[in-house]
N, CA, C and O atoms as a printed pandas DataFrame, in Angstrom:
     atom_number atom_name residue_name chain_id  residue_number  x_coord  y_coord  z_coord
0              1         N          MET        A               1  -11.726  -36.503    9.671
1              2        CA          MET        A               1  -12.954  -36.337    8.765
2              3         C          MET        A               1  -13.584  -34.987    9.029
3              4         O          MET        A               1  -13.821  -34.185    8.126
4              5         N          ALA        A               2  -13.876  -34.746   10.461
5              6        CA          ALA        A               2  -14.470  -33.501   10.805
6              7         C          ALA        A               2  -13.674  -32.218   10.121
7              8         O          ALA        A               2  -14.316  -31.325    9.567
8              9         N          GLU        A               3  -12.388  -32.196   10.193
9             10        CA          GLU        A               3  -11.689  -31.165    9.648
10            11         C          GLU        A               3  -11.993  -30.833    8.345
11            12         O          GLU        A               3  -12.169  -29.641    8.093
12            13         N          SER        A               4  -12.105  -31.791    7.321
13            14        CA          SER        A               4  -12.311  -31.489    5.950
14            15         C          SER        A               4  -13.670  -30.878    5.922
15            16         O          SER        A               4  -13.819  -29.873    5.227
16            17         N          SER        A               5  -14.658  -31.345    6.575
17            18        CA          SER        A               5  -16.016  -30.760    6.470
18            19         C          SER        A               5  -16.112  -29.345    7.051
19            20         O          SER        A               5  -17.118  -28.665    6.845
20            21         N          ALA        A               6  -15.007  -28.861    7.825
21            22        CA          ALA        A               6  -15.202  -27.365    8.353
22            23         C          ALA        A               6  -14.339  -26.546    7.250
23            24         O          ALA        A               6  -14.489  -25.325    7.236
24            25         N          THR        A               7  -13.472  -27.123    6.354
25            26        CA          THR        A               7  -12.827  -26.345    5.561
26            27         C          THR        A               7  -13.509  -25.539    4.606
27            28         O          THR        A               7  -13.180  -24.355    4.521
28            29         N          PRO        A               8  -14.453  -26.017    3.836
29            30        CA          PRO        A               8  -15.278  -25.268    2.969
30            31         C          PRO        A               8  -16.015  -23.842    3.689
31            32         O          PRO        A               8  -16.253  -22.756    3.161
32            33         N          GLY        A               9  -16.209  -24.203    4.770
33            34        CA          GLY        A               9  -16.791  -23.107    5.614
34            35         C          GLY        A               9  -15.955  -21.950    5.851
35            36         O          GLY        A               9  -16.359  -20.789    5.801
36            37         N          LEU        A              10  -14.736  -22.326    6.117
37            38        CA          LEU        A              10  -13.621  -21.511    6.426
38            39         C          LEU        A              10  -13.315  -20.849    5.157
39            40         O          LEU        A              10  -13.417  -19.622    5.131
40            41         N          HIS        A              11  -12.937  -21.505    4.047
41            42        CA          HIS        A              11  -12.616  -20.761    2.761
42            43         C          HIS        A              11  -13.712  -19.803    2.340
43            44         O          HIS        A              11  -13.422  -18.725    1.821
44            45         N          GLN        A              12  -15.001  -20.185    2.561
45            46        CA          GLN        A              12  -15.984  -19.210    2.256
46            47         C          GLN        A              12  -16.105  -18.073    3.131
47            48         O          GLN        A              12  -16.558  -17.004    2.723
48            49         N          ALA        A              13  -15.712  -18.257    4.342
49            50        CA          ALA        A              13  -15.539  -17.035    5.160
50            51         C          ALA        A              13  -14.459  -16.274    4.861
51            52         O          ALA        A              13  -14.652  -15.060    4.803
52            53         N          LEU        A              14  -13.292  -16.719    4.643
53            54        CA          LEU        A              14  -12.061  -15.833    4.185
54            55         C          LEU        A              14  -12.494  -15.127    2.839
55            56         O          LEU        A              14  -12.232  -13.932    2.701
56            57         N          ALA        A              15  -13.170  -15.848    1.809
57            58        CA          ALA        A              15  -13.488  -15.446    0.651
58            59         C          ALA        A              15  -14.420  -14.115    0.830
59            60         O          ALA        A              15  -14.226  -13.072    0.205
60            61         N          THR        A              16  -15.345  -14.295    1.676
61            62        CA          THR        A              16  -16.422  -13.184    2.071
62            63         C          THR        A              16  -15.590  -11.988    2.578
63            64         O          THR        A              16  -15.722  -10.881    2.056
64            65         N          ILE        A              17  -14.785  -12.197    3.533
65            66        CA          ILE        A              17  -13.943  -11.109    4.259
66            67         C          ILE        A              17  -13.183  -10.270    3.023
67            68         O          ILE        A              17  -13.222   -9.046    2.891
68            69         N          ALA        A              18  -12.502  -11.184    2.173
69            70        CA          ALA        A              18  -11.575  -10.599    1.306
70            71         C          ALA        A              18  -12.489   -9.658    0.164
71            72         O          ALA        A              18  -12.184   -8.546   -0.267
72            73         N          ALA        A              19  -13.534  -10.364   -0.124
73            74        CA          ALA        A              19  -14.411   -9.767   -1.162
74            75         C          ALA        A              19  -14.862   -8.138   -0.650
75            76         O          ALA        A              19  -14.768   -7.102   -1.309
76            77         N          ALA        A              20  -15.329   -8.302    0.624
77            78        CA          ALA        A              20  -15.670   -7.071    1.230
78            79         C          ALA        A              20  -14.498   -6.039    1.426
79            80         O          ALA        A              20  -14.763   -4.838    1.464
80            81         N          ALA        A              21  -13.371   -6.435    1.536
81            82        CA          ALA        A              21  -12.186   -5.640    1.633
82            83         C          ALA        A              21  -12.002   -5.045    0.355
83            84         O          ALA        A              21  -12.010   -3.815    0.300
84            85         N          ARG        A              22  -11.833   -5.727   -0.709
85            86        CA          ARG        A              22  -11.781   -5.254   -1.988
86            87         C          ARG        A              22  -12.845   -4.286   -2.306
87            88         O          ARG        A              22  -12.502   -3.160   -2.663
88            89         N          ALA        A              23  -14.037   -4.571   -2.224
89            90        CA          ALA        A              23  -15.118   -3.647   -2.325
90            91         C          ALA        A              23  -14.879   -2.355   -1.786
91            92         O          ALA        A              23  -15.130   -1.355   -2.458
92            93         N          ALA        A              24  -14.400   -2.278   -0.589
93            94        CA          ALA        A              24  -14.219   -0.975    0.137
94            95         C          ALA        A              24  -13.237   -0.128   -0.566
95            96         O          ALA        A              24  -13.265    1.092   -0.403
96            97         N          TYR        A              25  -12.270   -0.758   -1.427
97            98        CA          TYR        A              25  -11.348    0.125   -2.270
98            99         C          TYR        A              25  -11.684    0.203   -3.826
99           100         O          TYR        A              25  -10.885    0.615   -4.666
100          101         N          ALA        A              26  -12.818   -0.194   -4.067
101          102        CA          ALA        A              26  -13.296   -0.273   -5.576
102          103         C          ALA        A              26  -13.466    1.155   -6.034
103          104         O          ALA        A              26  -13.458    1.335   -7.252
104          105         N          ASP        A              27  -13.621    2.221   -5.218
105          106        CA          ASP        A              27  -13.798    3.598   -5.782
106          107         C          ASP        A              27  -12.502    4.293   -6.140
107          108         O          ASP        A              27  -12.419    5.427   -6.612
108          109         N          GLY        A              28  -11.383    3.378   -5.825
109          110        CA          GLY        A              28   -9.984    4.161   -6.081
110          111         C          GLY        A              28   -9.417    4.664   -4.797
111          112         O          GLY        A              28   -8.393    5.344   -4.873
112          113         N          SER        A              29   -9.938    4.425   -3.639
113          114        CA          SER        A              29   -9.452    4.870   -2.386
114          115         C          SER        A              29   -8.030    4.478   -2.264
115          116         O          SER        A              29   -7.611    3.494   -2.873
116          117         N          ASN        A              30   -7.168    5.293   -1.410
117          118        CA          ASN        A              30   -5.877    4.819   -1.180
118          119         C          ASN        A              30   -6.093    4.154    0.224
119          120         O          ASN        A              30   -7.249    3.979    0.610
120          121         N          LEU        A              31   -4.957    3.750    1.060
121          122        CA          LEU        A              31   -5.045    3.046    2.227
122          123         C          LEU        A              31   -4.193    3.659    3.206
123          124         O          LEU        A              31   -3.127    4.218    2.948
124          125         N          ARG        A              32   -4.739    3.523    4.404
125          126        CA          ARG        A              32   -4.056    4.048    5.633
126          127         C          ARG        A              32   -4.072    2.930    6.576
127          128         O          ARG        A              32   -5.110    2.287    6.734
128          129         N          VAL        A              33   -2.965    2.639    7.236
129          130        CA          VAL        A              33   -2.861    1.627    8.308
130          131         C          VAL        A              33   -3.172    2.141    9.667
131          132         O          VAL        A              33   -2.501    3.036   10.179
132          133         N          ARG        A              34   -4.154    1.597   10.235
133          134        CA          ARG        A              34   -4.526    1.998   11.617
134          135         C          ARG        A              34   -4.836    3.629   11.778
135          136         O          ARG        A              34   -5.717    4.181   11.120
136          137         N          SER        A              35   -3.991    4.328   12.744
137          138        CA          SER        A              35   -4.192    5.693   13.008
138          139         C          SER        A              35   -2.793    6.251   12.294
139          140         O          SER        A              35   -2.458    7.384   12.640
140          141         N          SER        A              36   -2.084    5.674   11.487
141          142        CA          SER        A              36   -0.916    6.264   10.926
142          143         C          SER        A              36   -1.120    7.643   10.077
143          144         O          SER        A              36   -2.240    7.747    9.576
144          145         N          GLY        A              37   -0.364    8.539    9.876
145          146        CA          GLY        A              37   -0.546    9.486    9.232
146          147         C          GLY        A              37    0.010    9.365    7.831
147          148         O          GLY        A              37    0.140   10.389    7.159
148          149         N          ILE        A              38    0.287    8.395    7.433
149          150        CA          ILE        A              38    0.753    8.006    6.050
150          151         C          ILE        A              38   -0.296    7.175    5.135
151          152         O          ILE        A              38   -0.846    6.118    5.443
152          153         N          VAL        A              39   -0.427    7.859    4.024
153          154        CA          VAL        A              39   -1.352    7.285    3.130
154          155         C          VAL        A              39   -0.641    6.558    2.034
155          156         O          VAL        A              39    0.217    7.156    1.385
156          157         N          HIS        A              40   -0.946    5.261    1.772
157          158        CA          HIS        A              40   -0.515    4.339    0.822
158          159         C          HIS        A              40   -1.125    4.191   -0.315
159          160         O          HIS        A              40   -2.337    4.411   -0.320
160          161         N          GLU        A              41   -0.506    3.812   -1.488
161          162        CA          GLU        A              41   -1.103    3.211   -2.761
162          163         C          GLU        A              41   -1.521    1.852   -2.369
163          164         O          GLU        A              41   -0.966    1.178   -1.501
164          165         N          VAL        A              42   -2.595    1.482   -3.113
165          166        CA          VAL        A              42   -3.283    0.127   -2.850
166          167         C          VAL        A              42   -2.821   -0.810   -3.956
167          168         O          VAL        A              42   -2.837   -0.448   -5.132
168          169         N          ALA        A              43   -2.426   -1.967   -3.591
169          170        CA          ALA        A              43   -2.061   -2.999   -4.297
170          171         C          ALA        A              43   -2.817   -4.426   -3.734
171          172         O          ALA        A              43   -3.033   -4.569   -2.531
172          173         N          MET        A              44   -3.149   -5.344   -4.623
173          174        CA          MET        A              44   -3.789   -6.602   -4.175
174          175         C          MET        A              44   -2.745   -7.453   -3.683
175          176         O          MET        A              44   -1.813   -7.675   -4.456
176          177         N          THR        A              45   -2.726   -7.958   -2.573
177          178        CA          THR        A              45   -1.793   -8.778   -2.097
178          179         C          THR        A              45   -2.450  -10.276   -1.535
179          180         O          THR        A              45   -3.578  -10.415   -1.060
180          181         N          ARG        A              46   -1.551  -11.208   -1.703
181          182        CA          ARG        A              46   -2.041  -12.623   -1.243
182          183         C          ARG        A              46   -2.339  -12.605    0.148
183          184         O          ARG        A              46   -1.541  -12.073    0.921
184          185         N          TRP        A              47   -3.348  -13.099    0.542
185          186        CA          TRP        A              47   -3.752  -13.328    1.985
186          187         C          TRP        A              47   -3.938  -14.894    2.331
187          188         O          TRP        A              47   -3.235  -15.756    1.804
188          189         N          PHE        A              48   -4.776  -15.129    3.104
189          190        CA          PHE        A              48   -4.982  -16.699    3.431
190          191         C          PHE        A              48   -5.841  -17.261    2.379
191          192         O          PHE        A              48   -6.752  -16.634    1.839
192          193         N          ALA        A              49   -5.498  -18.506    2.107
193          194        CA          ALA        A              49   -6.307  -19.464    1.184
194          195         C          ALA        A              49   -6.095  -18.800   -0.299
195          196         O          ALA        A              49   -6.910  -18.978   -1.204
196          197         N          ASP        A              50   -5.191  -18.204   -0.409
197          198        CA          ASP        A              50   -4.815  -17.445   -1.896
198          199         C          ASP        A              50   -5.875  -16.349   -2.192
199          200         O          ASP        A              50   -5.967  -15.912   -3.339
200          201         N          GLU        A              51   -6.576  -15.947   -1.325
201          202        CA          GLU        A              51   -7.527  -14.851   -1.600
202          203         C          GLU        A              51   -6.659  -13.532   -1.669
203          204         O          GLU        A              51   -5.613  -13.430   -1.029
204          205         N          ARG        A              52   -7.160  -12.507   -2.499
205          206        CA          ARG        A              52   -6.489  -11.255   -2.605
206          207         C          ARG        A              52   -7.071  -10.254   -1.910
207          208         O          ARG        A              52   -8.284  -10.080   -2.035
208          209         N          MET        A              53   -6.327   -9.458   -1.089
209          210        CA          MET        A              53   -6.690   -8.297   -0.170
210          211         C          MET        A              53   -5.974   -7.210   -0.542
211          212         O          MET        A              53   -4.840   -7.341   -1.002
212          213         N          PRO        A              54   -6.573   -5.977   -0.380
213          214        CA          PRO        A              54   -5.978   -4.763   -0.568
214          215         C          PRO        A              54   -4.788   -4.445    0.494
215          216         O          PRO        A              54   -4.986   -4.603    1.699
216          217         N          GLY        A              55   -3.553   -3.994   -0.009
217          218        CA          GLY        A              55   -2.590   -3.752    0.979
218          219         C          GLY        A              55   -1.716   -2.733    0.468
219          220         O          GLY        A              55   -1.815   -2.351   -0.698
220          221         N          PRO        A              56   -0.866   -2.269    1.269
221          222        CA          PRO        A              56   -0.004   -1.052    0.708
222          223         C          PRO        A              56    1.015   -1.668   -0.361
223          224         O          PRO        A              56    1.692   -2.680   -0.183
224          225         N          ALA        A              57    0.996   -0.926   -1.419
225          226        CA          ALA        A              57    1.827   -1.198   -2.548
226          227         C          ALA        A              57    3.316   -1.367   -2.406
227          228         O          ALA        A              57    4.010   -2.054   -3.155
228          229         N          CYS        A              58    3.788   -0.595   -1.255
229          230        CA          CYS        A              58    5.215   -0.572   -0.938
230          231         C          CYS        A              58    5.488   -1.902   -0.121
231          232         O          CYS        A              58    6.638   -2.224    0.178
232          233         N          MET        A              59    4.411   -2.641    0.219
233          234        CA          MET        A              59    4.560   -3.961    1.038
234          235         C          MET        A              59    5.112   -3.751    2.346
235          236         O          MET        A              59    5.734   -4.626    2.948
236          237         N          VAL        A              60    4.826   -2.256    2.922
237          238        CA          VAL        A              60    5.211   -2.263    4.350
238          239         C          VAL        A              60    4.386   -3.156    5.145
239          240         O          VAL        A              60    3.210   -3.394    4.870
240          241         N          GLY        A              61    5.106   -3.721    6.279
241          242        CA          GLY        A              61    4.258   -4.640    7.169
242          243         C          GLY        A              61    3.258   -3.963    7.787
243          244         O          GLY        A              61    3.365   -2.804    8.188
244          245         N          VAL        A              62    2.025   -4.828    7.902
245          246        CA          VAL        A              62    0.938   -4.426    8.646
246          247         C          VAL        A              62    0.963   -5.448    9.818
247          248         O          VAL        A              62    0.952   -6.648    9.544
248          249         N          SER        A              63    0.992   -5.096   10.913
249          250        CA          SER        A              63    1.213   -5.913   12.111
250          251         C          SER        A              63   -0.113   -7.005   12.346
251          252         O          SER        A              63   -1.273   -6.712   12.637
252          253         N          GLY        A              64    0.410   -8.189   12.143
253          254        CA          GLY        A              64   -0.764   -9.305   12.235
254          255         C          GLY        A              64   -1.340   -9.566   10.934
255          256         O          GLY        A              64   -0.837   -9.132    9.898
256          257         N          TRP        A              65   -2.405  -10.279   10.975
257          258        CA          TRP        A              65   -3.170  -10.544    9.809
258          259         C          TRP        A              65   -4.553   -9.926    9.877
259          260         O          TRP        A              65   -5.461  -10.428    9.214
260          261         N          ASP        A              66   -4.759   -8.889   10.622
261          262        CA          ASP        A              66   -6.160   -8.243   10.818
262          263         C          ASP        A              66   -6.482   -7.493    9.638
263          264         O          ASP        A              66   -5.863   -6.475    9.332
264          265         N          PRO        A              67   -7.476   -7.987    8.933
265          266        CA          PRO        A              67   -7.936   -7.266    7.740
266          267         C          PRO        A              67   -8.643   -5.739    8.137
267          268         O          PRO        A              67   -8.925   -4.947    7.238
268          269         N          GLY        A              68   -8.833   -5.498    9.238
269          270        CA          GLY        A              68   -9.320   -4.305    9.769
270          271         C          GLY        A              68   -8.350   -3.279    9.926
271          272         O          GLY        A              68   -8.739   -2.111    9.927
272          273         N          ALA        A              69   -7.016   -3.572   10.074
273          274        CA          ALA        A              69   -5.857   -2.848   10.364
274          275         C          ALA        A              69   -5.735   -1.737    9.424
275          276         O          ALA        A              69   -5.256   -0.662    9.785
276          277         N          ALA        A              70   -6.180   -1.966    8.135
277          278        CA          ALA        A              70   -6.055   -0.972    6.985
278          279         C          ALA        A              70   -7.370   -0.562    6.605
279          280         O          ALA        A              70   -8.287   -1.383    6.580
280          281         N          HIS        A              71   -7.550    0.701    6.292
281          282        CA          HIS        A              71   -8.820    1.229    5.898
282          283         C          HIS        A              71   -8.676    2.206    4.896
283          284         O          HIS        A              71   -7.671    2.915    4.834
284          285         N          PRO        A              72   -9.794    2.302    3.959
285          286        CA          PRO        A              72   -9.828    3.359    2.777
286          287         C          PRO        A              72   -9.426    4.684    3.322
287          288         O          PRO        A              72   -9.587    5.066    4.481
288          289         N          ASP        A              73   -8.849    5.375    2.277
289          290        CA          ASP        A              73   -8.612    6.948    2.787
290          291         C          ASP        A              73   -8.421    7.639    1.447
291          292         O          ASP        A              73   -7.579    7.296    0.617
292          293         N          ARG        A              74   -9.331    8.701    1.304
293          294        CA          ARG        A              74   -9.397    9.457    0.101
294          295         C          ARG        A              74   -8.305   10.503   -0.149
295          296         O          ARG        A              74   -8.233   11.163   -1.186
296          297         N          GLY        A              75   -7.408   10.606    0.952
297          298        CA          GLY        A              75   -6.251   11.551    0.727
298          299         C          GLY        A              75   -5.111   11.172   -0.276
299          300         O          GLY        A              75   -5.004   10.001   -0.637
300          301         N          ALA        A              76   -4.399   11.979   -0.657
301          302        CA          ALA        A              76   -3.212   11.774   -1.705
302          303         C          ALA        A              76   -2.327   10.838   -0.878
303          304         O          ALA        A              76   -2.372   10.763    0.350
304          305         N          VAL        A              77   -1.483   10.102   -1.708
305          306        CA          VAL        A              77   -0.584    9.146   -1.316
306          307         C          VAL        A              77    0.563    9.997   -0.753
307          308         O          VAL        A              77    0.938   10.995   -1.367
308          309         N          THR        A              78    1.143    9.610    0.436
309          310        CA          THR        A              78    2.305   10.421    1.205
310          311         C          THR        A              78    3.314    9.375    1.324
311          312         O          THR        A              78    4.441    9.797    1.585
312          313         N          CYS        A              79    3.188    8.134    1.199
313          314        CA          CYS        A              79    4.303    7.057    1.516
314          315         C          CYS        A              79    5.236    7.300    0.366
315          316         O          CYS        A              79    4.862    7.094   -0.789
316          317         N          ARG        A              80    6.537    7.768    0.675
317          318        CA          ARG        A              80    7.652    7.930   -0.087
318          319         C          ARG        A              80    7.925    6.703   -1.061
319          320         O          ARG        A              80    8.121    6.853   -2.267
320          321         N          ARG        A              81    7.916    5.367   -0.355
321          322        CA          ARG        A              81    8.210    4.256   -1.055
322          323         C          ARG        A              81    7.051    3.965   -2.250
323          324         O          ARG        A              81    7.396    3.559   -3.359
324          325         N          CYS        A              82    5.741    4.200   -1.927
325          326        CA          CYS        A              82    4.690    4.137   -2.954
326          327         C          CYS        A              82    4.887    4.980   -3.878
327          328         O          CYS        A              82    4.680    4.602   -5.031
328          329         N          LEU        A              83    5.299    6.225   -3.659
329          330        CA          LEU        A              83    5.363    7.346   -4.770
330          331         C          LEU        A              83    6.542    6.896   -5.481
331          332         O          LEU        A              83    6.476    7.109   -6.691
332          333         N          LYS        A              84    7.739    6.261   -5.024
333          334        CA          LYS        A              84    8.858    5.916   -5.926
334          335         C          LYS        A              84    8.378    4.566   -6.787
335          336         O          LYS        A              84    8.938    4.309   -7.853
336          337         N          LEU        A              85    7.475    3.851   -6.345
337          338        CA          LEU        A              85    7.098    2.684   -7.034
338          339         C          LEU        A              85    6.266    2.986   -8.161
339          340         O          LEU        A              85    6.269    2.258   -9.154
340          341         N          THR        A              86    5.501    4.090   -8.066
341          342        CA          THR        A              86    4.512    4.702   -9.194
342          343         C          THR        A              86    5.250    5.770  -10.018
343          344         O          THR        A              86    4.649    6.350  -10.922
344          345         N          HIS        A              87    6.585    6.059   -9.724
345          346        CA          HIS        A              87    7.359    7.186  -10.481
346          347         C          HIS        A              87    6.527    8.449  -10.393
347          348         O          HIS        A              87    6.321    9.168  -11.371
348          349         N          THR        A              88    6.025    8.704   -9.093
349          350        CA          THR        A              88    5.360   10.083   -9.018
350          351         C          THR        A              88    5.916   10.880   -7.640
351          352         O          THR        A              88    5.340   11.745   -6.980
352          353         N          ASP        A              89    7.128   10.328   -7.464
353          354        CA          ASP        A              89    7.914   10.983   -6.240
354          355         C          ASP        A              89    8.056   12.392   -6.423
355          356         O          ASP        A              89    8.525   12.786   -7.491
356          357         N          PRO        A              90    7.677   13.317   -5.427
357          358        CA          PRO        A              90    7.826   14.616   -5.637
358          359         C          PRO        A              90    9.325   15.062   -5.650
359          360         O          PRO        A              90   10.119   14.319   -5.075
360          361         N          ALA        A              91    9.741   16.069   -6.178
361          362        CA          ALA        A              91   11.062   16.570   -6.422
362          363         C          ALA        A              91   11.934   16.424   -4.982
363          364         O          ALA        A              91   11.587   16.861   -3.884
364          365         N          SER        A              92   12.970   15.799   -5.256
365          366        CA          SER        A              92   13.739   15.414   -3.842
366          367         C          SER        A              92   14.324   16.628   -3.276
367          368         O          SER        A              92   14.748   17.556   -3.964
368          369         N          GLU        A              93   14.333   16.589   -1.885
369          370        CA          GLU        A              93   14.925   17.781   -1.115
370          371         C          GLU        A              93   16.428   17.693   -0.716
371          372         O          GLU        A              93   17.039   18.461    0.026
372          373         N          GLN        A              94   16.991   16.359   -1.507
373          374        CA          GLN        A              94   18.390   16.142   -1.287
374          375         C          GLN        A              94   19.086   17.127   -2.316
375          376         O          GLN        A              94   18.678   17.363   -3.453
376          377         N          LEU        A              95   20.245   17.674   -1.692
377          378        CA          LEU        A              95   20.990   18.634   -2.452
378          379         C          LEU        A              95   21.889   17.712   -3.527
379          380         O          LEU        A              95   22.231   16.544   -3.344
380          381         N          GLU        A              96   22.155   18.475   -4.595
381          382        CA          GLU        A              96   22.898   17.866   -5.691
382          383         C          GLU        A              96   24.461   17.526   -5.136
383          384         O          GLU        A              96   25.039   18.365   -4.445
384          385         N          LEU        A              97   24.961   16.534   -5.406
385          386        CA          LEU        A              97   26.341   16.312   -5.042
386          387         C          LEU        A              97   27.286   17.094   -5.900
387          388         O          LEU        A              97   28.292   17.528   -5.340
388          389         N          PHE        A              98   27.108   17.352   -7.238
389          390        CA          PHE        A              98   27.816   18.114   -8.051
390          391         C          PHE        A              98   27.040   19.006   -8.915
391          392         O          PHE        A              98   26.820   18.757  -10.101
392          393         N          PRO        A              99   26.557   20.234   -8.190
393          394        CA          PRO        A              99   25.694   21.076   -8.827
394          395         C          PRO        A              99   26.303   21.710  -10.067
395          396         O          PRO        A              99   27.508   21.961  -10.108
396          397         N          GLU        A             100   25.444   21.984  -11.123
397          398        CA          GLU        A             100   25.842   22.713  -12.241
398          399         C          GLU        A             100   26.303   24.106  -11.830
399          400         O          GLU        A             100   25.611   24.700  -11.003
400          401         N          PRO        A             101   27.486   24.741  -12.357
401          402        CA          PRO        A             101   27.839   26.067  -12.031
402          403         C          PRO        A             101   26.816   27.126  -12.502
403          404         O          PRO        A             101   26.269   26.969  -13.594
404          405         N          GLU        A             102   26.559   28.097  -11.801
405          406        CA          GLU        A             102   25.654   29.100  -12.100
406          407         C          GLU        A             102   26.188   29.829  -13.328
407          408         O          GLU        A             102   27.392   30.072  -13.413
408          409         N          GLN        A             103   25.403   30.153  -14.197
409          410        CA          GLN        A             103   25.750   31.071  -15.331
410          411         C          GLN        A             103   25.882   32.538  -15.136
411          412         O          GLN        A             103   24.940   33.245  -14.777
412          413         N          ALA        A             104   27.145   32.994  -15.398
413          414        CA          ALA        A             104   27.395   34.333  -14.896
414          415         C          ALA        A             104   26.425   35.314  -15.754
415          416         O          ALA        A             104   26.130   35.067  -16.923
416          417         N          SER        A             105   26.025   36.304  -15.141
417          418        CA          SER        A             105   24.924   37.196  -15.712
418          419         C          SER        A             105   25.691   38.115  -16.731
419          420         O          SER        A             105   26.820   38.520  -16.455
420          421         N          GLY        A             106   25.079   38.435  -17.891
421          422        CA          GLY        A             106   25.776   39.138  -18.836
422          423         C          GLY        A             106   25.840   40.751  -18.701
423          424         O          GLY        A             106   26.302   41.432  -19.616
424          425         N          GLY        A             107   25.448   41.204  -17.746
425          426        CA          GLY        A             107   25.386   42.654  -17.606
426          427         C          GLY        A             107   26.642   43.319  -17.119
427          428         O          GLY        A             107   27.416   42.687  -16.400
428          429         N          ALA        A             108   26.900   44.623  -17.488
429          430        CA          ALA        A             108   27.834   45.538  -16.760
430          431         C          ALA        A             108   29.171   44.803  -16.371
431          432         O          ALA        A             108   30.055   45.409  -15.765
């Protein structure tokens, strides 16, 4: 019986943490995980008790369930997977397998 009386407090605590995390990204910030040099697009992901938390759109794993592992970043998205998901992937550096033959110049 004591367990059920503690549950509403736990749910409220989780809801408060999730609301604060969502508010941190409300200005359109992107996301960086810890001290990584990669900046991710943000997507709302399911957390504990069906609360929604900001997370990497590419769904890359964030070690543990620490809501403080990710933080807002105003830099441009650099994660290749996130860029592919949003169809804003920069021009590939991959060489073409069958390149088009170059047009012969028409002079002399």
